[in-house]
CSV table of C-alpha atoms and ligand atoms in Angstrom, one decimal:
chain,number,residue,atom,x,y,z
A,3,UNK,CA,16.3,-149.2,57.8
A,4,UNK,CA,17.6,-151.0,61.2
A,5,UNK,CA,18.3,-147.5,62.3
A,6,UNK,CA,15.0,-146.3,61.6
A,7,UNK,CA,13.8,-149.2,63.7
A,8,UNK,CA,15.8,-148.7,67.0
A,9,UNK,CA,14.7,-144.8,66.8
A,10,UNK,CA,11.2,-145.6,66.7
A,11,UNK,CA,11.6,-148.3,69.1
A,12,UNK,CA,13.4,-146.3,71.2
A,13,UNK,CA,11.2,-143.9,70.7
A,14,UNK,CA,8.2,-145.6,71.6
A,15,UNK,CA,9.5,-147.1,75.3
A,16,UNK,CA,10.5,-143.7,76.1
A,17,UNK,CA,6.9,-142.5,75.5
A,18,UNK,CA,5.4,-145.7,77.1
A,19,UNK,CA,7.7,-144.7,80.4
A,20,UNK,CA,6.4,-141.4,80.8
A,21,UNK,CA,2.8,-142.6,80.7
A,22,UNK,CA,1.3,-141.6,84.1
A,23,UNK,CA,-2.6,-141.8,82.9
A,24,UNK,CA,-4.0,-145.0,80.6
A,25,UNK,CA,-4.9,-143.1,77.6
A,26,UNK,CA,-1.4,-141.8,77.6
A,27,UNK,CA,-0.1,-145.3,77.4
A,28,UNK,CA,-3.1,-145.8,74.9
A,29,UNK,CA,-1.9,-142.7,73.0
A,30,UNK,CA,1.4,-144.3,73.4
A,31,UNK,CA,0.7,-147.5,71.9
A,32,UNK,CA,-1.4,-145.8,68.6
A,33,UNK,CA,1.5,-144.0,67.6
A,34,UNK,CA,4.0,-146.9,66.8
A,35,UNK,CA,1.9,-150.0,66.5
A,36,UNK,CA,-1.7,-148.3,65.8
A,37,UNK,CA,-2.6,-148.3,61.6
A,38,UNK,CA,-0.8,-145.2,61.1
A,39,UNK,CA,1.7,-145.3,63.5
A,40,UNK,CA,6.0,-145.6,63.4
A,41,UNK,CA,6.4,-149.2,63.4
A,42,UNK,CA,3.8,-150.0,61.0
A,43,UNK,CA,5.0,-147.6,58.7
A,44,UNK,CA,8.3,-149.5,58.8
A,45,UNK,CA,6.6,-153.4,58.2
A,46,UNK,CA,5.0,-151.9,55.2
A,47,UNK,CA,8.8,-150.6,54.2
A,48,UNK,CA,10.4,-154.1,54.5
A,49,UNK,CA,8.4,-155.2,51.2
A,50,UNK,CA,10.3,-153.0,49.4
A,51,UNK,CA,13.8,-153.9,50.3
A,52,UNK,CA,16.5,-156.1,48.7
A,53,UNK,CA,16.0,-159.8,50.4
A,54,UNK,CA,19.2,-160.2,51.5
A,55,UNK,CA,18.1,-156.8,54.0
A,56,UNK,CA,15.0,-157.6,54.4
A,57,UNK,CA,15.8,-160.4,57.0
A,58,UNK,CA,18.1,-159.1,59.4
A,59,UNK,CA,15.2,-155.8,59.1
A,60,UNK,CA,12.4,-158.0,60.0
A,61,UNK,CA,13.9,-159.9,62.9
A,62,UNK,CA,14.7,-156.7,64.4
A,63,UNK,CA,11.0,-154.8,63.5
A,64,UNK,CA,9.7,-158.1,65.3
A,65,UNK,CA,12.1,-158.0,68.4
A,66,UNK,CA,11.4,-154.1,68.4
A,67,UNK,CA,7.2,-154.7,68.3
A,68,UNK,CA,7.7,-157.3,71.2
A,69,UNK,CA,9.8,-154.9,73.5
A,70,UNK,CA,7.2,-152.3,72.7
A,71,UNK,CA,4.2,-154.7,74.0
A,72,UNK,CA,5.7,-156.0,76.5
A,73,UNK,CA,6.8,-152.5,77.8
A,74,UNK,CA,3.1,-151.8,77.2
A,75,UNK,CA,1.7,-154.5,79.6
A,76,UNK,CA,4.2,-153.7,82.7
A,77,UNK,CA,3.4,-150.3,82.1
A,78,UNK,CA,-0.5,-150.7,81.9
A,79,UNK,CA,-0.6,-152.8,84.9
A,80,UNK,CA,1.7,-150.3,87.3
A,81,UNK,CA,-0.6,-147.5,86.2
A,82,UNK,CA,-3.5,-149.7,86.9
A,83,UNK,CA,-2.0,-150.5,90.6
A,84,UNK,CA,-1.7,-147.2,91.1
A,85,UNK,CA,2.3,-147.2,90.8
A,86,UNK,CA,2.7,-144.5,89.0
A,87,UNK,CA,2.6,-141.3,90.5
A,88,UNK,CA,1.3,-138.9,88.5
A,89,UNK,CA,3.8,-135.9,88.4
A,90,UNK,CA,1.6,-133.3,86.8
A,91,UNK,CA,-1.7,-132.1,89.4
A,92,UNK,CA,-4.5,-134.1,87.5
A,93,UNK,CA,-6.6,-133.3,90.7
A,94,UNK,CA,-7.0,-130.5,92.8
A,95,UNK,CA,-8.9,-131.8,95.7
A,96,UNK,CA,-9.5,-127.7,97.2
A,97,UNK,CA,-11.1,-127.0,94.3
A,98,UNK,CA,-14.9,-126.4,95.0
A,99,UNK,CA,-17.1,-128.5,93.8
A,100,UNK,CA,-19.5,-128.2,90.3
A,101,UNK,CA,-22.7,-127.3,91.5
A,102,UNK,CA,-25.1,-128.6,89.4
A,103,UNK,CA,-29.1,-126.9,89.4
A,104,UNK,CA,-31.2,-129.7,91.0
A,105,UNK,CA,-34.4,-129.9,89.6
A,106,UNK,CA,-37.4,-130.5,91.4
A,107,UNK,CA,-41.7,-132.0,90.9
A,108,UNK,CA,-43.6,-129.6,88.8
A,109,UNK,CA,-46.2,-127.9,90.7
A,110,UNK,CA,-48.6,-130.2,89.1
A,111,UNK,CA,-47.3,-133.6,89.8
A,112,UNK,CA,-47.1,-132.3,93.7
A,113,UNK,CA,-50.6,-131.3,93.9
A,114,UNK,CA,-51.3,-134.9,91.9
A,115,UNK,CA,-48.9,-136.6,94.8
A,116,UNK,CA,-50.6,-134.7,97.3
A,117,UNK,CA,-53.9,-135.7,96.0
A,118,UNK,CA,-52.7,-139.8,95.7
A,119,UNK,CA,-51.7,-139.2,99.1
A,120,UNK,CA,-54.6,-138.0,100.7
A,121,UNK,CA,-56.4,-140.7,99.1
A,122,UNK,CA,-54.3,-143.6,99.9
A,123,UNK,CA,-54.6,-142.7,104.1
A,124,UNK,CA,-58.2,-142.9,103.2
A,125,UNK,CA,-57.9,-146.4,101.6
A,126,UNK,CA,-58.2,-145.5,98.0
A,127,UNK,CA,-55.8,-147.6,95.9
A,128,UNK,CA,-54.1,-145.3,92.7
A,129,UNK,CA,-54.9,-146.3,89.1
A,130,UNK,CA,-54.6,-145.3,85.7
A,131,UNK,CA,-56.2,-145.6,82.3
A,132,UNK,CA,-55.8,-144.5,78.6
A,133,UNK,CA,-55.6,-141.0,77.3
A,134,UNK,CA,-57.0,-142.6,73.9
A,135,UNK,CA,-59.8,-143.5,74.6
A,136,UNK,CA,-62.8,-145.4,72.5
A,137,UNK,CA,-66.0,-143.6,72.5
A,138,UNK,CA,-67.7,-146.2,74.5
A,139,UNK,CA,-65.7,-146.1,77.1
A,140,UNK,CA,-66.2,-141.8,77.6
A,141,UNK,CA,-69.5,-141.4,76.4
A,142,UNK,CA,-72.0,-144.8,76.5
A,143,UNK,CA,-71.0,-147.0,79.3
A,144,UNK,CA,-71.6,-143.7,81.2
A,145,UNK,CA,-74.8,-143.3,80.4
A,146,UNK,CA,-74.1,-140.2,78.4
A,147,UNK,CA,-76.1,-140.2,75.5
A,148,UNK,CA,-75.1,-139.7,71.7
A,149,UNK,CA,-77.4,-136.5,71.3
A,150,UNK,CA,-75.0,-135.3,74.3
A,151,UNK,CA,-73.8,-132.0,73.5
A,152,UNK,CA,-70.3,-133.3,74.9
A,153,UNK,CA,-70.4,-136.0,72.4
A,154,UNK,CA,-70.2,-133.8,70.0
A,155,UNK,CA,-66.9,-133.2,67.8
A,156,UNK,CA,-66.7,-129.6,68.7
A,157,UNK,CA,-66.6,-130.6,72.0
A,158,UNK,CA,-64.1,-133.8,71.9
A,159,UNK,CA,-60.9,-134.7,70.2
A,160,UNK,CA,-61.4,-137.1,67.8
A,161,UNK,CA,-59.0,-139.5,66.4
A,162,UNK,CA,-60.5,-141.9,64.1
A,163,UNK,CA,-63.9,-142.9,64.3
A,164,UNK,CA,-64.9,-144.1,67.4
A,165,UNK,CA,-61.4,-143.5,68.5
A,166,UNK,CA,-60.7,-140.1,70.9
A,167,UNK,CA,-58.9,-138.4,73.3
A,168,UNK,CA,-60.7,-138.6,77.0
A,169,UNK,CA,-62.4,-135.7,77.8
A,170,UNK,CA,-62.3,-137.1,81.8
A,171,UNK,CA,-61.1,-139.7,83.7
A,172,UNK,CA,-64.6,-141.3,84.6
A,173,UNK,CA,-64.2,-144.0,81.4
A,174,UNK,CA,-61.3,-145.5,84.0
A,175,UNK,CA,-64.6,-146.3,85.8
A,176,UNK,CA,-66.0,-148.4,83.7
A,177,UNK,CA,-62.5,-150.1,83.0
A,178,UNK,CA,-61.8,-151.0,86.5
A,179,UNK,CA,-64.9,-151.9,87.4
A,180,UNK,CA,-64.7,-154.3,83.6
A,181,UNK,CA,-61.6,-156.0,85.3
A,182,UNK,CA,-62.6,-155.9,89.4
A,183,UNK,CA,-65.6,-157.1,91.1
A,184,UNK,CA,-66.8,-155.1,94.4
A,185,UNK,CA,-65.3,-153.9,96.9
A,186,UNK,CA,-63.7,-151.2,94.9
A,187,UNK,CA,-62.1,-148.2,96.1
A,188,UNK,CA,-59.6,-146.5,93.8
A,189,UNK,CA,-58.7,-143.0,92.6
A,190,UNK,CA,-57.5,-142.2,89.0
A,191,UNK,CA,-55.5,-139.2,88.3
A,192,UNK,CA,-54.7,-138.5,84.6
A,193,UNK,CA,-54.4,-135.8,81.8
A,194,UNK,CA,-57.5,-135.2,80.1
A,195,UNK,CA,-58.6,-133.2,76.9
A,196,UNK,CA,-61.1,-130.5,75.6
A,197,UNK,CA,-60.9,-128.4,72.6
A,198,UNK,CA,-61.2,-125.4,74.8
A,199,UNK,CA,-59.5,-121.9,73.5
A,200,UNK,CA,-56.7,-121.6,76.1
A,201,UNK,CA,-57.3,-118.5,78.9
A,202,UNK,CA,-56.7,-117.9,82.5
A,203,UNK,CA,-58.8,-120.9,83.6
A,204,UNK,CA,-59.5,-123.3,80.3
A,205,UNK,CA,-56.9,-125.4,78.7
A,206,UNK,CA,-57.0,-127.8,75.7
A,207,UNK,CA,-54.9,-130.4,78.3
A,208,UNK,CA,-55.7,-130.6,81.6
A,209,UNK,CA,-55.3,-132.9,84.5
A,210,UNK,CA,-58.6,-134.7,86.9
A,211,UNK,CA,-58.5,-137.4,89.2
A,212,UNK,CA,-61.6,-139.3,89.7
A,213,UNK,CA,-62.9,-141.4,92.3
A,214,UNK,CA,-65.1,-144.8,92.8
A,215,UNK,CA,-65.8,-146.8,95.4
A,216,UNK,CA,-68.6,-149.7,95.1
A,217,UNK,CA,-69.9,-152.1,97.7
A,218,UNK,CA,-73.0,-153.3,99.2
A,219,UNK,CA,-73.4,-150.4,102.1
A,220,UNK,CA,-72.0,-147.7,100.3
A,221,UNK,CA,-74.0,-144.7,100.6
A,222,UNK,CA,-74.1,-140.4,100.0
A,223,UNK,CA,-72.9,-140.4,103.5
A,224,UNK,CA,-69.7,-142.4,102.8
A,225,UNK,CA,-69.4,-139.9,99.8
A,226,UNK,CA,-69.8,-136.9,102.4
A,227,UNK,CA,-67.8,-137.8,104.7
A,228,UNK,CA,-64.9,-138.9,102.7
A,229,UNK,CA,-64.6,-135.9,100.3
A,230,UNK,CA,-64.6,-133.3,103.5
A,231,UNK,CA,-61.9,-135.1,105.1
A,232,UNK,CA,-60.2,-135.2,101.8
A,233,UNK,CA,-60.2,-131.3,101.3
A,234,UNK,CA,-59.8,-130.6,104.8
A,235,UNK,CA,-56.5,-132.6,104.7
A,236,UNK,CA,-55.8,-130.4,101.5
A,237,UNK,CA,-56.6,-127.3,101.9
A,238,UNK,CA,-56.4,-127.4,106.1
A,239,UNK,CA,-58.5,-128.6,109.5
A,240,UNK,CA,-60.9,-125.5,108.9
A,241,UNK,CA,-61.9,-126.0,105.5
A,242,UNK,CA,-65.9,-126.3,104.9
A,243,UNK,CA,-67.5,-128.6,101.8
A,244,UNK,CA,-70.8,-127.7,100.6
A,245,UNK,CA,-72.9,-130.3,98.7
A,246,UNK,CA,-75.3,-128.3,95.8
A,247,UNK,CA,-77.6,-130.3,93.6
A,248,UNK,CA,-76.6,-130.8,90.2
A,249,UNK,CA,-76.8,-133.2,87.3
A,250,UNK,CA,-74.2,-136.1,85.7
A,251,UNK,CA,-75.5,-138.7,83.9
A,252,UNK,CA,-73.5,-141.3,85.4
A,253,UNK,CA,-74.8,-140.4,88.7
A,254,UNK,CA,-77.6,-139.7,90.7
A,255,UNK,CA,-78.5,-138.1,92.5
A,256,UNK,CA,-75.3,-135.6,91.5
A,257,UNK,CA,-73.7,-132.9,93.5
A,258,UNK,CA,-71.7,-129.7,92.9
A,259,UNK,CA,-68.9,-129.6,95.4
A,260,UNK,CA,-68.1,-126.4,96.6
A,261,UNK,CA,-64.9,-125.2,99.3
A,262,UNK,CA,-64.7,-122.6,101.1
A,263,UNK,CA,-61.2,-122.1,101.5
A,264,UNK,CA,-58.9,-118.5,101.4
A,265,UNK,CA,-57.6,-117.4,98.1
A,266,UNK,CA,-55.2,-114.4,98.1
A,267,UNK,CA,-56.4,-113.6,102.1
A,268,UNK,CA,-60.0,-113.2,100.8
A,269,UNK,CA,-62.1,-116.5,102.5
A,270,UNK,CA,-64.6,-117.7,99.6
A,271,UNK,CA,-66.7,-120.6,98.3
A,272,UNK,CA,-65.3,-122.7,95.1
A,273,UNK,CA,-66.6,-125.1,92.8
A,274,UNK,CA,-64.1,-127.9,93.0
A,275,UNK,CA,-65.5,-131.0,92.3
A,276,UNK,CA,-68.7,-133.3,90.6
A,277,UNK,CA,-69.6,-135.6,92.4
A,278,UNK,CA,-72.5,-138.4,93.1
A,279,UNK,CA,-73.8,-142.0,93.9
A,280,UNK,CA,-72.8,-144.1,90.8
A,281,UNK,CA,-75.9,-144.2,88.1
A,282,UNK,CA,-77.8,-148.1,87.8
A,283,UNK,CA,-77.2,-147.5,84.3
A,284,UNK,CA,-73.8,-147.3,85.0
A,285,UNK,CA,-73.6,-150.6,86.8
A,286,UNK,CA,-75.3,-152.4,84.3
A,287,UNK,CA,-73.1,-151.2,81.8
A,288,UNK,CA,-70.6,-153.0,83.4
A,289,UNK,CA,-72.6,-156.4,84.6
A,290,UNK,CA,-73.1,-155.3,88.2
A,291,UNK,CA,-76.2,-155.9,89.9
A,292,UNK,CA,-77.5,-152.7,91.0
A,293,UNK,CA,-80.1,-154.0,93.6
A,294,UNK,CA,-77.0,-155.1,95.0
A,295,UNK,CA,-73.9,-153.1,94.6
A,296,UNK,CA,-74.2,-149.2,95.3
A,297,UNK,CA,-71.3,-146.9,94.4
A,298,UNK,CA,-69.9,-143.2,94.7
A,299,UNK,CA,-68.1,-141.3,92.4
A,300,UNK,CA,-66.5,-138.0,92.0
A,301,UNK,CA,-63.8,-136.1,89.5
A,302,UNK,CA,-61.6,-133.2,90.1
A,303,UNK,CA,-59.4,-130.8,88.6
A,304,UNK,CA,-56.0,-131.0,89.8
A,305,UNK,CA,-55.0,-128.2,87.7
A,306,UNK,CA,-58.0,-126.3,89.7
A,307,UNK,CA,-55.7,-127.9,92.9
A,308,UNK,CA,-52.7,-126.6,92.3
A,309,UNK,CA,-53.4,-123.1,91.1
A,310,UNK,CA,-56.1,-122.8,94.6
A,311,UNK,CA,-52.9,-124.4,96.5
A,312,UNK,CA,-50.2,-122.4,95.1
A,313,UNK,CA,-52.2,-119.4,94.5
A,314,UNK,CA,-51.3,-119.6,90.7
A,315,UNK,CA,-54.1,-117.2,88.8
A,316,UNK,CA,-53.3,-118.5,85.2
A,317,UNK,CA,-53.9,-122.3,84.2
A,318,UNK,CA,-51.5,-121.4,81.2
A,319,UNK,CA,-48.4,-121.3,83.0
A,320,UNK,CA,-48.8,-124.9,84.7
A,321,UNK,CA,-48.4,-125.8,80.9
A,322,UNK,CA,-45.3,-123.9,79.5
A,323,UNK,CA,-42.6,-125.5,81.3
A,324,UNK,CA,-41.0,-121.5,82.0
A,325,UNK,CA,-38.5,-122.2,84.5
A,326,UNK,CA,-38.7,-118.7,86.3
A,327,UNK,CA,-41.9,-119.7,87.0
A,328,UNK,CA,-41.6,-123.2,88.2
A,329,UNK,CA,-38.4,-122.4,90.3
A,330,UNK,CA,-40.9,-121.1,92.4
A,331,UNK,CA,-42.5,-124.2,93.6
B,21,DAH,N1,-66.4,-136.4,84.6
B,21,DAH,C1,-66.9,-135.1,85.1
B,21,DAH,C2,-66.3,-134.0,84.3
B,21,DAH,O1,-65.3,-134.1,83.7
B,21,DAH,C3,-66.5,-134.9,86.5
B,21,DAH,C4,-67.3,-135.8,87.4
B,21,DAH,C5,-68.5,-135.5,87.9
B,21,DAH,C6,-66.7,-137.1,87.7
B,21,DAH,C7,-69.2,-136.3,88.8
B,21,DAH,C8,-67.4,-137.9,88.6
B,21,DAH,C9,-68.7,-137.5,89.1
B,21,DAH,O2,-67.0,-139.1,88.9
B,21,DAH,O3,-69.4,-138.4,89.9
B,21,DAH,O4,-66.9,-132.9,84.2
């Protein structure tokens, strides 16, 4: 038995003195004083001896198990002073580097950030609102009417009940201007959704950003001005806009915004945006005077952004995260 004790002892300081790394020495340590390891092996052993041994064994497991620790500290602290020098090459400083793929802003979220940008030089704060949204909040406050074709569940996601899925970003109106009082000037990018069979240019998920501003001046020339500065600072310093009548009924009057911008070298006007002078209806919906306040609106596609930016032809493959085709943005 004694023997057995100084071997493993032995044993064990020799390991402990060839630790050059702390989970070595932690190795080290499991292997005579962890639950399976020599020593305690040995402690369990002394029960079963003859008294008269077991004495003279225990006083020497002891003396063995505090040699062991305290050979265990020095050694833990010189490695941890960085007094041992490792033998072995643990590094190889001329090895080159891991080079590890460095991802970078889907196309869409850099047409969104381009977009915020834009915006923000011109003074529009950034906001955001829900993607569930109650029906109120899409459809009445915004003057659209229940018979609305849009209202319709072929037309909308519902949820539960009144409960649904935003088919635009315009119910962020009505939020902000719940929460703000005039002056308001803020822009409100989200993801929106439409139970649209997916092709080239519809998707179920898509992404707008709107626009409001309300004040006491503000008029269709503020809205004019701002939205062909926008695009030209989008698309470039020679891009037209061209206002077309057209209906929303939480504006009026309501505009069609067309761009004329180049699209695979061929120069052509697009339908980018809706767009008009925020609806009385509207106003009142929200406790605004509208002999007093007067407003703007308008609501994009950044999707439509992206695809006209990156000359994408296929809305689909914003969505299906294929990295051959993201790499390329
Ligand atoms: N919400 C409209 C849509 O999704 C877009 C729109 C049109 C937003 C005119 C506006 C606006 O704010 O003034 O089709």
């Amino acid at each position: 038995m004694q023997d057995a004790v100084r071997q493993a002892r032995d044993e064990a300081l020799a390991r402990i003195g060839r630790a050059e790394m702390l989970d070595e020495l932690e190795q080290a340590r499991s292997a005579c004083l962890g639950r399976s390891g020599a020593l305690k092996a040995l402690m369990q052993k002394l029960g079963t001896l003859p008294p008269e041994e077991r004495r003279a064994a225990g006083q020497l497991l002891n003396e063995a198990k505090a040699a062991i620790e305290e050979a265990l500290a020095a050694r833990r602290e010189a490695i941890g002073a960085g007094q041992v020098r490792a033998t072995r090459a643990t590094l190889d400083i001329s090895v080159p580097g891991k080079c590890r793929p460095i991802g970078h802003e889907h196309p869409l979220r850099q047409a969104e950030a381009e977009l915020r940008e834009v915006f923000a030089r011109l003074g529009f704060e950034a906001v955001e609102g829900p993607e569930v949204e109650l029906a109120y909040y899409n459809f009445e406050a915004l003057n659209i009417p229940a018979e609305h074709p849009s209202h319709d569940s072929f037309d909308t996601f519902y949820v539960e009940g009144d409960v649904l899925l935003r088919s635009h970003t315009s119910p962020v109106q009505i939020r902000v201007m719940e929460q703000r009082k005039p002056p308001i000037r803020v822009v409100v990018p989200g993801r929106v959704f439409r139970p649209d069979t997916p092709d080239a240019t519809h998707s179920p998920v898509f992404h707008q950003i709107e626009g409001l501003v309300v004040g006491e001046d503000v008029t269709f020339a503020d809205l004019k001005a701002v939205l062909a500065m926008a695009m030209r600072e989008l698309f470039g310093p020679d891009t037209q806009t061209r206002f077309r009548p057209s209906f929303f009924p939480f504006t009026e009057p309501s505009a069609e915004v067309d761009v004329y911008c180049e699209i695979g070298g061929q120069r052509r006007w697009l339908e980018l945006l809706g767009a008009g002078m925020v609806h009385p209806k509207v106003f009142e919906a929200v406790g605004y005077d509208p002999e007093r306040y007067t407003g703007f609106a308008f609501g994009m596609g950044i999707d439509r952004v992206a695809m006209l930016k990156y000359g994408i032809t296929d809305i689909r493959l914003l969505l299906e995260n294929d990295v051959r085709f993201l790499d390329q943005f």
